Amino acid sequence: MTNLHNEWWRKATIYQIYPKSFCDIGGKGTGDIQGIISKLDYLHALGIDAIWLTPIYCSPMIDNGYDISDYYNINPDFGCMADFDQLLLTAHQKGIRIILDIVVNHTSTEHQWFQSAIADKNSPYRDYYIWQDPKNGREPNNWQSKFGGNAWKFDQKSGQYYLHLFAEQQADLNWENPKVRAEVENIISFWAEKGVDGFRLDVINLISKQPSFPEDESDGRKFYTDGPRAHEYLQRLSESVFNKYGSVTVGEMSSTSLAHCQQYSATDATELSMVFNFHHLKTDYKNGDKWTNAPLDLLQLKQIFNYWQQGMYNKGWSALFWCNHDQPRIVSRFGDDKKYRVQSAKMLANALHMMQGTPYIYQGEEIAMTNPHYQSISQYRDLESINMHRIMLEEGKTEQQVMAILANKSRDNSRTPMQWNKKDQAGFSDVQPWITVASNYPEINVEDALLDQNSVFYHYQRLLILRKQLDVICWGDYQDLCPEHEQLFCYQRTTPEQKLLCINNFSAEQVPYALPDSLCLENTRVIIANYNSPEQVDRNGQVVNSLASKAITLRPFESLVLLEAV
Ligand code: GLC
């Protein structure tokens, strides 16, 4: 029986790096591995335990590395294997672990397996991919690519279609073929042998497709999401690789369910360590459609967190996150990226970091970087955004409407260069970067954040320390204190020894709130807050971390975390 308390990652915080936009030492306008090495002290100061690197392998970069053409080598744009080895060694010396991104639902069509498969129907690699004959002279079914359009691409030469759930340059691998599964084991073992500490598994719940490829009344996702053999495949990988090397693993689960996630991340370590799901980030979609502008539905957000926090308790383990390289910046999304940028960023951080799970910080989140508010389609680089721009125009939206949607929903919102300082290009590069720097870098950058004791950076630093110090953050159960409240998100975490209350105002208004009757104020103190208010400093200038009354009024985006010793 695993002793959960011995697993380092349950009290850890992981920092995600999107290398292309992190730090450019080579002067190419794109970030590189040496750039990452140069910032390890900064990350160490933040207090993170591990880095998740998005893909750094050889790739034509159609989807910025999620289209891998060689799993065993480093993309020269990022450096070479010696650079990677140096990163691993240096990070380890500083006590930082390295997690690599493994993309094995699909490969680039430039991968030699696919090149061989498409060149010759009798190639031993043909069956590495998913080929189907046309049906009634058309695509084998109506499944849709996640990046828009049909998910099948016709190959003139063989007269068959291949499946691509993402871009047509990302061909889905055929996991039914045991040779594919053996290749995947070899790839992961290769990196684990090098000393890599863990893996983030890209869209890993899509690897098992319904083998009859049925037509769907919708986009087909129910026939390949959490598919028939997904658990079996993960159990085998876990046995043959992850458990052998002691790797931490986090699976990216697209459109998944609680029951599946309980199983993927079960505490007996038969599959993965933890899982990402995205339901909480669909609370600003209109009718389930990402490509719309709708305000946050706070009640729904709370309901989703409640469902997952309670559902995973003692059963599985969640990866907690607001941001990643596919999501807009959270402060622009659920906060206020102008007047209350700092307060709302800290509030959002508290709201997430007091939950059960392993939190992830996406580069720049710790200084509350914002969406760049691009004005022209020429500034976008992401293929999904460019596809959707075309599709939304075809559907009859105006250019202005489409640009307004992209400004809120595009994946490029999070891919702008990291803002290090006030110098040109925000100190990211000496040359014009591959994607435009957000214009607010003179005000929002790491250098300034480090000089300001009240910055968002130091707030995150404190949250990371609290997670290590307080068992209740790691192990407490979860209870929503005001599920029906339109502006507040307040929840409680409890162990037999401690009670923690996380009180958050998601609005720009003043909101009264009565703390629960059961709370004993004498035993309660504020452990982190986001306002340096007169109320928290007494006449002698001493910080007062206790509350005078249970009737409180929360200021715009105010957040308080209270700890009661019970
Ligand atoms: C995941 C990645 C995303 C990528 C997609 C296809 O969702 O996070 O960036 O485009 O998988 O690999």
Coordinates of C-alpha atoms and ligand atoms in Angstrom, one line a residue:
M1 CA 0.0 0.0 0.0
T2 CA 1.5 3.4 -1.0
N3 CA 1.9 5.9 1.8
L4 CA 0.5 9.0 0.3
H5 CA 2.3 11.2 2.7
N6 CA 5.6 10.1 1.3
E7 CA 4.9 11.2 -2.2
W8 CA 6.7 14.5 -2.7
W9 CA 4.4 15.8 -5.4
R10 CA 1.3 15.9 -3.1
K11 CA 2.8 19.0 -1.3
A12 CA 4.5 20.4 -4.4
T13 CA 3.9 23.2 -6.8
I14 CA 4.9 22.8 -10.4
Y15 CA 5.9 25.6 -12.8
Q16 CA 5.1 25.3 -16.4
I17 CA 7.5 26.6 -19.0
Y18 CA 6.7 27.2 -22.6
P19 CA 10.2 27.3 -23.9
K20 CA 9.6 29.2 -27.1
S21 CA 8.4 32.2 -25.1
F22 CA 10.4 32.0 -21.9
C23 CA 13.9 33.4 -22.5
D24 CA 16.0 33.7 -25.6
I25 CA 19.7 33.6 -25.0
G26 CA 20.7 32.5 -28.6
G27 CA 19.3 35.7 -30.2
K28 CA 16.9 34.0 -32.6
G29 CA 13.7 35.6 -31.3
T30 CA 12.6 32.3 -29.8
G31 CA 13.4 31.0 -26.3
D32 CA 15.9 28.2 -25.6
I33 CA 17.2 25.8 -23.1
Q34 CA 20.1 28.0 -22.1
G35 CA 17.5 30.7 -21.4
I36 CA 15.7 28.4 -19.0
I37 CA 19.0 27.5 -17.2
S38 CA 19.7 31.2 -16.8
K39 CA 16.4 31.6 -14.9
L40 CA 16.6 28.7 -12.5
D41 CA 17.6 30.9 -9.6
Y42 CA 14.6 33.0 -10.2
L43 CA 12.3 29.9 -10.1
H44 CA 14.1 28.6 -7.1
A45 CA 13.4 31.9 -5.3
L46 CA 9.7 31.5 -6.2
G47 CA 9.9 28.2 -4.4
I48 CA 8.7 25.7 -7.0
D49 CA 9.4 22.0 -6.8
A50 CA 9.4 21.0 -10.4
I51 CA 9.3 22.4 -13.9
W52 CA 7.0 21.0 -16.6
L53 CA 8.5 21.8 -20.0
T54 CA 6.2 21.8 -23.0
P55 CA 7.7 19.7 -25.9
I56 CA 11.4 20.4 -26.8
Y57 CA 11.8 17.5 -29.2
C58 CA 12.5 17.8 -32.9
S59 CA 9.4 19.2 -34.6
P60 CA 8.3 21.2 -37.6
M61 CA 6.5 23.4 -35.0
I62 CA 3.2 23.4 -36.8
D63 CA 1.7 23.2 -33.3
N64 CA 4.7 24.5 -31.4
G65 CA 6.2 21.1 -30.6
Y66 CA 3.0 19.1 -30.1
D67 CA 3.8 17.7 -33.5
I68 CA 6.9 15.6 -32.8
S69 CA 9.1 14.3 -35.7
D70 CA 11.8 12.7 -33.5
Y71 CA 11.2 11.8 -29.9
Y72 CA 14.9 11.1 -29.1
N73 CA 16.4 14.4 -30.0
I74 CA 16.1 18.1 -29.1
N75 CA 14.8 20.6 -31.5
P76 CA 17.8 22.7 -32.6
D77 CA 15.8 25.8 -32.1
F78 CA 15.9 25.1 -28.4
G79 CA 19.5 23.8 -28.2
C80 CA 21.0 20.3 -28.2
M81 CA 21.1 17.3 -25.9
A82 CA 24.1 18.7 -24.0
D83 CA 22.0 21.7 -23.2
F84 CA 19.3 19.5 -21.9
D85 CA 21.6 17.4 -19.8
Q86 CA 23.0 20.7 -18.3
L87 CA 19.5 21.8 -17.5
L88 CA 18.6 18.6 -15.8
L89 CA 21.8 18.6 -13.8
T90 CA 21.6 22.3 -12.8
A91 CA 17.9 22.0 -11.9
H92 CA 18.6 18.9 -9.8
Q93 CA 21.4 20.7 -8.0
K94 CA 18.9 23.4 -7.0
G95 CA 16.4 20.8 -5.9
I96 CA 14.1 21.4 -8.9
R97 CA 12.7 18.3 -10.7
I98 CA 12.1 18.2 -14.5
I99 CA 8.9 16.9 -16.0
L100 CA 8.8 16.4 -19.8
D101 CA 5.8 16.6 -22.1
I102 CA 5.0 13.3 -23.8
V103 CA 2.8 13.6 -26.9
V104 CA 1.9 10.1 -28.0
N105 CA -1.7 10.4 -29.2
H106 CA -0.2 11.6 -32.4
T107 CA 3.1 12.3 -34.2
S108 CA 4.0 14.9 -36.8
T109 CA 3.4 13.8 -40.3
E110 CA 7.1 14.5 -40.7
H111 CA 8.0 11.7 -38.3
Q112 CA 9.8 8.9 -40.2
W113 CA 7.1 6.4 -39.2
F114 CA 4.5 8.5 -40.9
Q115 CA 6.7 9.2 -43.9
S116 CA 7.2 5.5 -44.4
A117 CA 3.5 4.8 -43.8
I118 CA 2.3 7.2 -46.4
A119 CA 4.9 6.3 -48.9
D120 CA 4.1 2.6 -49.0
K121 CA 0.8 0.9 -48.0
N122 CA 2.8 -2.2 -47.2
S123 CA 5.3 -0.4 -44.9
P124 CA 5.7 -1.9 -41.5
Y125 CA 4.8 1.5 -40.2
R126 CA 1.5 1.7 -42.1
D127 CA -0.3 0.2 -39.1
Y128 CA 1.2 2.7 -36.7
Y129 CA -1.5 5.1 -37.8
I130 CA -5.2 5.0 -38.3
W131 CA -6.3 4.5 -41.9
Q132 CA -9.8 3.9 -43.2
D133 CA -11.3 3.5 -46.6
P134 CA -13.7 6.2 -47.8
K135 CA -17.4 5.7 -47.0
N136 CA -19.8 6.5 -49.9
G137 CA -16.9 8.4 -51.5
R138 CA -16.4 10.6 -48.4
E139 CA -14.7 10.7 -45.1
P140 CA -15.1 7.5 -43.0
N141 CA -17.2 9.4 -40.5
N142 CA -18.1 12.9 -39.3
W143 CA -15.6 13.2 -36.5
Q144 CA -14.3 16.8 -36.1
S145 CA -10.7 17.9 -35.6
K146 CA -10.3 19.9 -32.4
F147 CA -8.7 22.6 -34.5
G148 CA -11.7 22.8 -36.8
G149 CA -12.9 20.9 -39.9
N150 CA -13.2 17.1 -40.5
A151 CA -10.7 14.9 -38.6
W152 CA -9.8 12.7 -41.6
K153 CA -7.3 13.6 -44.4
F154 CA -7.4 11.9 -47.7
D155 CA -4.3 10.4 -49.1
Q156 CA -4.5 10.3 -52.9
K157 CA -1.9 7.7 -53.4
S158 CA -3.4 4.9 -51.3
G159 CA -7.0 6.1 -51.6
Q160 CA -7.4 6.0 -47.8
Y161 CA -7.9 8.5 -45.1
Y162 CA -5.8 9.0 -42.0
L163 CA -7.2 10.3 -38.7
H164 CA -6.0 13.5 -37.1
L165 CA -7.9 14.7 -34.1
F166 CA -5.8 17.9 -34.2
A167 CA -4.0 19.5 -37.2
E168 CA -3.7 17.4 -40.4
Q169 CA 0.1 17.5 -39.7
Q170 CA -0.6 15.6 -36.5
A171 CA -1.5 12.0 -37.4
D172 CA -3.1 9.9 -34.7
L173 CA -1.2 6.9 -33.6
N174 CA -2.9 3.5 -33.7
W175 CA -2.6 2.2 -30.1
E176 CA -4.3 -1.0 -31.0
N177 CA -1.0 -1.9 -32.6
P178 CA 1.3 -3.5 -29.8
K179 CA 4.3 -2.2 -31.7
V180 CA 3.1 1.4 -31.1
R181 CA 2.7 0.7 -27.4
A182 CA 6.2 -0.8 -27.3
E183 CA 7.6 2.3 -29.1
V184 CA 5.9 4.6 -26.5
E185 CA 7.4 2.6 -23.6
N186 CA 10.9 2.9 -25.2
I187 CA 10.5 6.6 -25.7
I188 CA 9.5 7.3 -22.1
S189 CA 12.1 4.9 -20.7
F190 CA 14.8 6.7 -22.7
W191 CA 14.0 10.0 -20.9
A192 CA 13.5 8.3 -17.5
E193 CA 16.9 6.7 -17.9
K194 CA 18.4 10.1 -18.3
G195 CA 17.1 11.1 -15.0
V196 CA 13.9 13.0 -16.0
D197 CA 11.6 13.0 -13.0
G198 CA 8.2 12.8 -14.6
F199 CA 6.0 13.2 -17.5
R200 CA 3.0 15.3 -18.5
L201 CA 1.0 13.1 -21.0
D202 CA -0.6 15.2 -23.7
V203 CA -4.4 14.4 -24.4
I204 CA -3.7 11.0 -23.0
N205 CA -7.4 10.0 -22.6
L206 CA -7.8 10.2 -26.4
I207 CA -5.5 7.3 -27.2
S208 CA -8.1 4.6 -27.5
K209 CA -10.6 5.0 -30.3
Q210 CA -13.9 3.1 -30.7
P211 CA -12.6 0.6 -33.3
S212 CA -15.7 0.7 -35.5
F213 CA -15.3 4.5 -36.0
P214 CA -19.1 5.2 -35.8
E215 CA -20.8 8.2 -37.2
D216 CA -21.9 10.6 -34.4
E217 CA -24.8 13.1 -34.0
S218 CA -22.2 15.5 -32.7
D219 CA -18.4 15.8 -33.3
G220 CA -17.4 12.2 -32.5
R221 CA -15.6 12.9 -29.2
K222 CA -17.7 10.4 -27.2
F223 CA -16.1 7.7 -29.4
Y224 CA -12.5 8.5 -28.6
T225 CA -12.6 10.3 -25.2
D226 CA -11.8 7.9 -22.2
G227 CA -12.1 5.2 -24.9
P228 CA -12.5 1.4 -24.3
R229 CA -8.8 0.6 -23.7
A230 CA -7.5 3.9 -22.2
H231 CA -7.2 2.5 -18.7
E232 CA -5.6 -0.7 -19.8
Y233 CA -3.0 1.2 -21.8
L234 CA -2.1 3.4 -18.9
Q235 CA -1.9 0.5 -16.5
R236 CA 0.6 -1.1 -18.7
L237 CA 2.7 2.0 -19.0
S238 CA 2.6 2.5 -15.3
E239 CA 3.8 -1.0 -14.6
S240 CA 6.5 -1.1 -17.2
V241 CA 7.8 2.4 -17.0
F242 CA 6.4 4.9 -14.4
N243 CA 6.5 2.7 -11.4
K244 CA 9.9 1.3 -12.3
Y245 CA 11.4 4.8 -12.5
G246 CA 9.3 6.4 -9.8
S247 CA 8.1 9.0 -12.2
V248 CA 5.5 11.5 -11.3
T249 CA 2.8 11.6 -14.0
V250 CA 0.1 14.1 -14.9
G251 CA -2.4 13.2 -17.6
E252 CA -4.1 15.9 -19.7
M253 CA -7.7 14.7 -19.8
S254 CA -9.9 16.2 -22.5
S255 CA -13.7 16.4 -21.9
T256 CA -13.3 13.7 -19.2
S257 CA -15.5 12.5 -16.3
L258 CA -15.0 12.3 -12.6
A259 CA -15.3 8.5 -12.6
H260 CA -12.6 8.2 -15.2
C261 CA -10.3 10.6 -13.4
Q262 CA -10.8 8.8 -10.1
Q263 CA -9.5 5.7 -11.9
Y264 CA -6.7 7.5 -13.8
S265 CA -5.3 9.0 -10.7
A266 CA -6.3 6.4 -8.1
T267 CA -4.2 6.4 -5.0
D268 CA -2.9 2.9 -5.5
A269 CA -0.7 4.3 -8.4
T270 CA -2.0 1.8 -11.0
E271 CA -2.2 4.5 -13.7
L272 CA -1.1 8.1 -13.2
S273 CA -0.2 10.4 -10.3
M274 CA -2.7 13.1 -11.1
V275 CA -4.9 14.6 -13.8
F276 CA -5.8 17.9 -15.4
N277 CA -9.4 18.4 -16.4
F278 CA -10.8 21.5 -18.0
H279 CA -14.4 21.7 -16.9
H280 CA -13.8 24.8 -14.7
L281 CA -12.4 26.7 -17.6
K282 CA -15.5 26.2 -19.7
T283 CA -17.5 28.5 -17.4
D284 CA -17.2 31.5 -19.7
Y285 CA -18.5 29.6 -22.8
K286 CA -21.9 30.4 -24.3
N287 CA -23.8 27.1 -24.9
G288 CA -20.6 25.1 -24.5
D289 CA -18.9 26.9 -27.3
K290 CA -15.4 28.2 -26.6
W291 CA -15.5 30.6 -29.5
T292 CA -17.9 33.0 -27.8
N293 CA -17.5 35.9 -25.4
A294 CA -19.5 35.3 -22.2
P295 CA -19.0 36.4 -18.7
L296 CA -17.9 34.0 -16.0
D297 CA -20.7 32.0 -14.5
L298 CA -19.5 32.0 -10.9
L299 CA -22.2 29.6 -9.6
Q300 CA -21.2 27.1 -12.2
L301 CA -17.5 27.5 -11.4
K302 CA -18.1 26.8 -7.8
Q303 CA -20.3 23.9 -8.5
I304 CA -17.6 22.3 -10.7
F305 CA -14.9 22.8 -8.1
N306 CA -17.2 21.4 -5.4
Y307 CA -18.0 18.4 -7.5
W308 CA -14.3 17.7 -8.3
Q309 CA -12.8 18.5 -4.9
Q310 CA -15.3 16.3 -3.1
G311 CA -15.3 13.6 -5.8
M312 CA -11.5 13.3 -5.9
Y313 CA -11.1 13.4 -2.1
N314 CA -9.5 10.1 -0.9
K315 CA -9.9 8.7 -4.4
G316 CA -7.7 10.5 -6.9
W317 CA -5.5 13.6 -7.2
S318 CA -6.1 16.8 -9.2
A319 CA -3.7 19.0 -10.9
L320 CA -4.9 22.5 -10.0
F321 CA -4.5 25.3 -12.6
W322 CA -6.0 28.4 -14.0
C323 CA -3.4 29.0 -16.8
N324 CA -1.4 27.1 -19.3
H325 CA -0.2 27.5 -22.9
D326 CA -3.7 26.8 -24.3
Q327 CA -5.6 29.1 -22.0
P328 CA -6.0 32.9 -21.8
R329 CA -4.4 34.7 -18.9
I330 CA -6.6 34.2 -15.8
V331 CA -6.3 37.8 -14.5
S332 CA -7.8 39.0 -17.9
R333 CA -10.3 36.3 -17.8
F334 CA -11.9 36.0 -14.3
G335 CA -10.2 39.0 -12.7
D336 CA -9.7 42.6 -13.7
D337 CA -6.5 43.2 -15.7
K338 CA -6.6 47.0 -15.2
K339 CA -7.7 48.7 -12.0
Y340 CA -7.6 45.6 -9.8
R341 CA -5.0 43.6 -11.6
V342 CA -2.8 43.0 -8.5
Q343 CA -5.7 42.3 -6.1
S344 CA -7.6 40.1 -8.5
A345 CA -4.5 38.1 -9.4
K346 CA -3.8 37.4 -5.8
M347 CA -7.4 36.6 -5.1
L348 CA -7.5 34.1 -7.9
A349 CA -4.2 32.6 -6.7
N350 CA -5.7 32.1 -3.2
A351 CA -8.9 30.6 -4.5
L352 CA -7.0 27.9 -6.4
H353 CA -4.0 27.3 -4.1
M354 CA -6.0 26.5 -1.1
M355 CA -7.7 23.6 -2.8
Q356 CA -6.6 19.9 -2.7
G357 CA -4.3 18.9 -5.5
T358 CA -1.0 19.9 -7.0
P359 CA -1.0 23.5 -8.2
Y360 CA 0.6 24.5 -11.5
I361 CA 1.9 28.0 -12.2
Y362 CA 2.2 28.9 -15.8
Q363 CA 5.1 31.2 -16.7
G364 CA 4.2 34.9 -16.1
E365 CA 1.1 34.0 -13.9
E366 CA 3.3 34.8 -10.9
I367 CA 3.6 38.4 -12.0
A368 CA 0.0 38.6 -13.2
M369 CA 0.8 38.9 -16.9
T370 CA -2.3 39.8 -19.0
N371 CA -3.7 38.9 -22.4
P372 CA -1.9 41.1 -25.0
H373 CA -5.2 42.5 -26.5
Y374 CA -3.9 42.1 -30.1
Q375 CA -5.6 44.3 -32.7
S376 CA -4.9 42.4 -35.9
I377 CA -5.0 38.8 -37.1
S378 CA -1.4 39.3 -38.4
Q379 CA -0.3 39.3 -34.8
Y380 CA -1.6 35.8 -34.1
R381 CA 0.6 32.7 -34.6
D382 CA -1.4 29.8 -33.3
L383 CA -2.9 27.6 -35.9
E384 CA -6.1 27.0 -34.0
S385 CA -6.7 30.7 -33.8
I386 CA -5.9 31.3 -37.4
N387 CA -8.2 28.4 -38.4
M388 CA -11.0 29.7 -36.2
H389 CA -10.6 33.2 -37.5
R390 CA -11.3 31.9 -41.0
I391 CA -14.1 29.6 -39.9
M392 CA -15.9 32.3 -37.8
L393 CA -15.7 34.7 -40.8
E394 CA -17.2 32.0 -43.0
E395 CA -20.0 31.5 -40.5
G396 CA -20.9 35.2 -41.0
K397 CA -19.3 37.0 -38.0
T398 CA -17.7 40.3 -38.8
E399 CA -13.9 40.8 -38.5
Q400 CA -14.5 43.0 -35.5
Q401 CA -16.5 40.3 -33.7
V402 CA -14.0 37.6 -34.5
M403 CA -11.1 39.8 -33.3
A404 CA -13.0 40.4 -30.0
I405 CA -13.4 36.7 -29.5
L406 CA -9.8 35.9 -30.3
A407 CA -8.7 38.6 -27.9
N408 CA -10.4 36.7 -25.1
K409 CA -10.0 33.1 -26.2
S410 CA -6.9 32.6 -28.4
R411 CA -4.2 30.3 -27.1
D412 CA -1.7 33.0 -28.1
N413 CA -2.9 35.1 -25.1
S414 CA -0.6 33.0 -22.9
R415 CA 2.2 32.6 -25.5
T416 CA 3.5 36.1 -25.5
P417 CA 7.1 36.5 -24.4
M418 CA 7.8 36.4 -20.7
Q419 CA 8.2 39.9 -19.4
W420 CA 11.5 40.0 -17.6
N421 CA 12.2 43.8 -17.4
K422 CA 11.6 47.2 -19.0
K423 CA 14.2 46.8 -21.8
D424 CA 13.2 46.3 -25.4
Q425 CA 11.2 43.1 -26.0
A426 CA 10.7 42.9 -22.2
G427 CA 14.2 41.5 -21.8
F428 CA 13.0 38.3 -23.5
S429 CA 15.3 38.6 -26.5
D430 CA 17.7 41.0 -28.2
V431 CA 15.8 40.7 -31.5
Q432 CA 12.2 40.9 -32.7
P433 CA 10.5 37.9 -31.0
W434 CA 8.4 35.3 -32.9
I435 CA 5.3 36.8 -31.4
T436 CA 4.6 40.3 -30.2
V437 CA 5.4 41.2 -26.6
A438 CA 2.3 42.5 -24.6
S439 CA 2.7 46.3 -24.6
N440 CA 2.3 46.5 -20.8
Y441 CA 5.7 45.1 -20.1
P442 CA 7.1 48.4 -18.8
E443 CA 4.7 48.1 -15.9
I444 CA 4.4 44.4 -15.6
N445 CA 7.7 42.6 -15.4
V446 CA 9.8 40.3 -13.2
E447 CA 12.4 43.0 -12.3
D448 CA 9.8 45.3 -10.8
A449 CA 7.9 42.4 -9.1
L450 CA 11.1 41.4 -7.3
L451 CA 11.6 44.9 -6.0
D452 CA 8.1 45.2 -4.6
Q453 CA 7.4 43.3 -1.4
N454 CA 3.7 43.5 -2.1
S455 CA 3.9 42.1 -5.6
V456 CA 2.0 39.2 -6.9
F457 CA 5.3 37.3 -7.1
Y458 CA 5.8 37.4 -3.3
H459 CA 2.2 36.4 -2.8
Y460 CA 2.7 33.2 -4.8
Q461 CA 6.0 32.6 -2.9
R462 CA 4.0 32.7 0.3
L463 CA 1.3 30.4 -1.0
L464 CA 3.9 27.8 -1.9
I465 CA 5.3 28.0 1.6
L466 CA 1.9 27.7 3.2
R467 CA 1.2 24.5 1.2
K468 CA 4.3 22.9 2.6
Q469 CA 3.6 24.1 6.1
L470 CA -0.1 23.4 6.5
D471 CA -1.4 19.9 6.3
V472 CA -5.0 21.1 6.0
I473 CA -4.2 22.5 2.5
C474 CA -2.9 19.2 1.4
W475 CA -5.2 16.8 3.1
G476 CA -8.3 18.6 4.3
D477 CA -11.8 17.9 3.0
Y478 CA -13.7 20.5 1.0
Q479 CA -16.9 22.3 1.6
D480 CA -18.5 25.2 -0.3
L481 CA -19.7 27.8 2.2
C482 CA -21.9 29.8 -0.1
P483 CA -22.7 27.9 -3.3
E484 CA -25.6 30.3 -4.2
H485 CA -23.7 33.6 -3.7
E486 CA -23.4 35.6 -6.9
Q487 CA -20.1 37.3 -6.0
L488 CA -18.3 35.4 -3.4
F489 CA -16.5 32.1 -3.6
C490 CA -15.9 30.8 0.0
Y491 CA -14.9 27.4 0.9
Q492 CA -13.7 25.5 3.9
R493 CA -11.0 22.8 4.3
T494 CA -11.0 20.6 7.4
T495 CA -8.8 18.1 9.1
P496 CA -9.4 16.9 12.7
E497 CA -6.7 19.4 13.8
Q498 CA -7.3 22.4 11.5
K499 CA -9.9 24.3 9.7
L500 CA -9.1 26.7 6.8
L501 CA -11.5 29.2 5.3
C502 CA -10.8 30.7 1.9
I503 CA -12.9 33.7 1.3
N504 CA -12.9 35.4 -2.1
N505 CA -14.7 38.3 -3.7
F506 CA -14.9 37.7 -7.4
S507 CA -16.5 41.1 -8.0
A508 CA -15.3 44.7 -8.2
E509 CA -17.9 45.7 -5.6
Q510 CA -17.9 45.8 -1.8
V511 CA -19.7 42.7 -0.5
P512 CA -20.7 41.9 3.1
Y513 CA -20.2 38.5 4.4
A514 CA -20.9 36.8 7.7
L515 CA -18.3 34.2 8.7
P516 CA -19.8 30.9 9.9
D517 CA -21.2 30.7 13.4
S518 CA -19.1 27.7 14.2
L519 CA -15.9 29.6 13.7
C520 CA -14.1 30.5 16.9
L521 CA -12.5 33.9 16.3
E522 CA -10.1 33.7 19.2
N523 CA -8.5 30.6 17.6
T524 CA -8.5 32.1 14.1
R525 CA -5.9 34.1 12.2
V526 CA -5.5 35.5 8.8
I527 CA -2.7 33.6 7.1
I528 CA -2.7 35.4 3.7
A529 CA -4.7 38.3 2.3
N530 CA -4.5 40.6 -0.7
Y531 CA -5.0 44.0 0.7
N532 CA -2.6 45.9 2.9
S533 CA -5.3 47.6 4.7
P534 CA -5.4 50.0 7.7
E535 CA -7.6 47.4 9.4
Q536 CA -4.7 44.9 9.3
V537 CA -2.2 47.3 10.8
D538 CA -2.8 48.6 14.3
R539 CA -1.8 52.1 15.7
N540 CA 1.8 51.0 16.3
G541 CA 2.1 49.8 12.8
Q542 CA 2.0 46.1 13.8
V543 CA 0.2 43.8 11.4
V544 CA -2.9 42.4 13.1
N545 CA -3.8 39.1 11.7
S546 CA -6.9 38.5 13.6
L547 CA -10.4 39.5 12.9
A548 CA -12.5 41.7 15.2
S549 CA -15.9 40.5 14.1
K550 CA -17.6 37.8 12.1
A551 CA -19.4 40.4 10.0
I552 CA -16.9 41.5 7.4
T553 CA -17.1 43.5 4.2
L554 CA -15.0 42.4 1.4
R555 CA -13.5 45.0 -0.8
P556 CA -13.2 44.6 -4.6
F557 CA -11.6 41.2 -5.3
E558 CA -10.6 40.9 -1.7
S559 CA -9.4 37.5 -0.5
L560 CA -8.7 36.3 3.0
V561 CA -7.5 32.9 4.1
L562 CA -8.3 32.1 7.7
L563 CA -6.8 29.3 9.8
E564 CA -8.5 28.0 12.9
A565 CA -6.8 25.7 15.2
V566 CA -9.5 23.3 16.3
Ligands
GLC1 C1 -2.8 19.5 -25.9 C2 -1.8 20.6 -25.9 C3 -2.0 21.6 -27.0 C4 -1.9 20.8 -28.3 C5 -2.8 19.6 -28.3 C6 -2.4 18.6 -29.4 O1 -4.1 20.0 -25.7 O2 -1.8 21.2 -24.6 O3 -1.2 22.7 -27.0 O4 -2.2 21.6 -29.4 O5 -2.7 18.8 -27.1 O6 -1.2 18.0 -29.2

